């Protein structure tokens, strides 16, 4: 599994670091955070466009240091409704990593660096950002339990197709301009309760894009120094404008999102057992909690050694 789990001890250390350091690279508006965090997308400011490690040359060097599985690349100009999970394999078009890095702009390429925090040079910087996020969201959503980061490098016209992640996200624009389109994860037209259950249970493919969704999209114009918050499982799509682009996606889970995930997974099991309409997650906190506890108990019975604290 990509990313890494955050133990209680590690989280306490991160939280203390974030609270102690005060002003950092990320600049949250407390009113926006309180009103919209994990409910609706909102814009935040940051200073990562001034960070020397997030320029094109050191990032290309990072690509050459990391194991091949940590760097994915493809042609940038693809259909916006392409399947996200298969897009790298389908649109690689015979490219190699070295050829892509050496001819990035002429190829109109798109490249994603998975988990740059595994690199010793980048890890302290990524953990510092994680500490800042922890300090700001702790009053609303305590204890980050897992995180993973991704750096996206794209030439003009690149598209990240419509999809939804199984976490929360802060997408931070460092160079160039992008438009991020987001959809309301609570809108049953966009995702039905059954689709959410299957998504969180990794049962089948992600819910697909439909043309009628377009009128429901929210559009965010991103430039260096701006980012946008993606709530839990919010569908999104990203367009690169007519210049080189660098952005950092900070995906993470918390105890609250873990409980919601477990409740969705319990619902997916109930559906497979023949209960077609279990109570949707989010309608009753105590029902969601009971479902999560039930699922965890079943998992511990089946795999007792896998559920010790990380």
PDB file of C-alpha atoms in Angstrom, residues 259-260 262-264 266-267 270 275 278-295:
ATOM      1  CA  UNK A 259     -14.602   5.342  10.879  1.00  0.00           C
ATOM      2  CA  UNK A 260     -16.601   6.535   7.882  1.00  0.00           C
ATOM      3  CA  UNK A 262     -15.297   1.260   7.881  1.00  0.00           C
ATOM      4  CA  UNK A 263     -19.023   2.086   7.980  1.00  0.00           C
ATOM      5  CA  UNK A 264     -19.112   2.205   4.160  1.00  0.00           C
ATOM      6  CA  UNK A 266     -19.773  -2.636   6.429  1.00  0.00           C
ATOM      7  CA  UNK A 267     -22.602  -1.413   4.207  1.00  0.00           C
ATOM      8  CA  UNK A 270     -24.498  -5.980   3.992  1.00  0.00           C
ATOM      9  CA  UNK A 275     -29.650  -6.082   2.256  1.00  0.00           C
ATOM     10  CA  UNK A 278     -28.670  -0.229   4.474  1.00  0.00           C
ATOM     11  CA  UNK A 279     -28.811   3.102   6.248  1.00  0.00           C
ATOM     12  CA  UNK A 280     -26.526   5.500   4.325  1.00  0.00           C
ATOM     13  CA  UNK A 281     -23.345   6.555   6.054  1.00  0.00           C
ATOM     14  CA  UNK A 282     -23.624  10.037   7.517  1.00  0.00           C
ATOM     15  CA  UNK A 283     -27.274   9.894   8.544  1.00  0.00           C
ATOM     16  CA  UNK A 284     -26.659   8.548  12.058  1.00  0.00           C
ATOM     17  CA  UNK A 285     -23.394   8.901  13.941  1.00  0.00           C
ATOM     18  CA  UNK A 286     -24.153   6.080  16.365  1.00  0.00           C
ATOM     19  CA  UNK A 287     -25.180   3.676  13.578  1.00  0.00           C
ATOM     20  CA  UNK A 288     -21.984   4.530  11.680  1.00  0.00           C
ATOM     21  CA  UNK A 289     -19.953   3.922  14.837  1.00  0.00           C
ATOM     22  CA  UNK A 290     -21.650   0.571  15.442  1.00  0.00           C
ATOM     23  CA  UNK A 291     -20.973  -0.509  11.852  1.00  0.00           C
ATOM     24  CA  UNK A 292     -17.317   0.504  12.122  1.00  0.00           C
ATOM     25  CA  UNK A 293     -16.894  -1.387  15.396  1.00  0.00           C
ATOM     26  CA  UNK A 294     -18.576  -4.456  13.906  1.00  0.00           C
ATOM     27  CA  UNK A 295     -16.314  -4.422  10.865  1.00  0.00           C
TER      28      UNK A 295
END
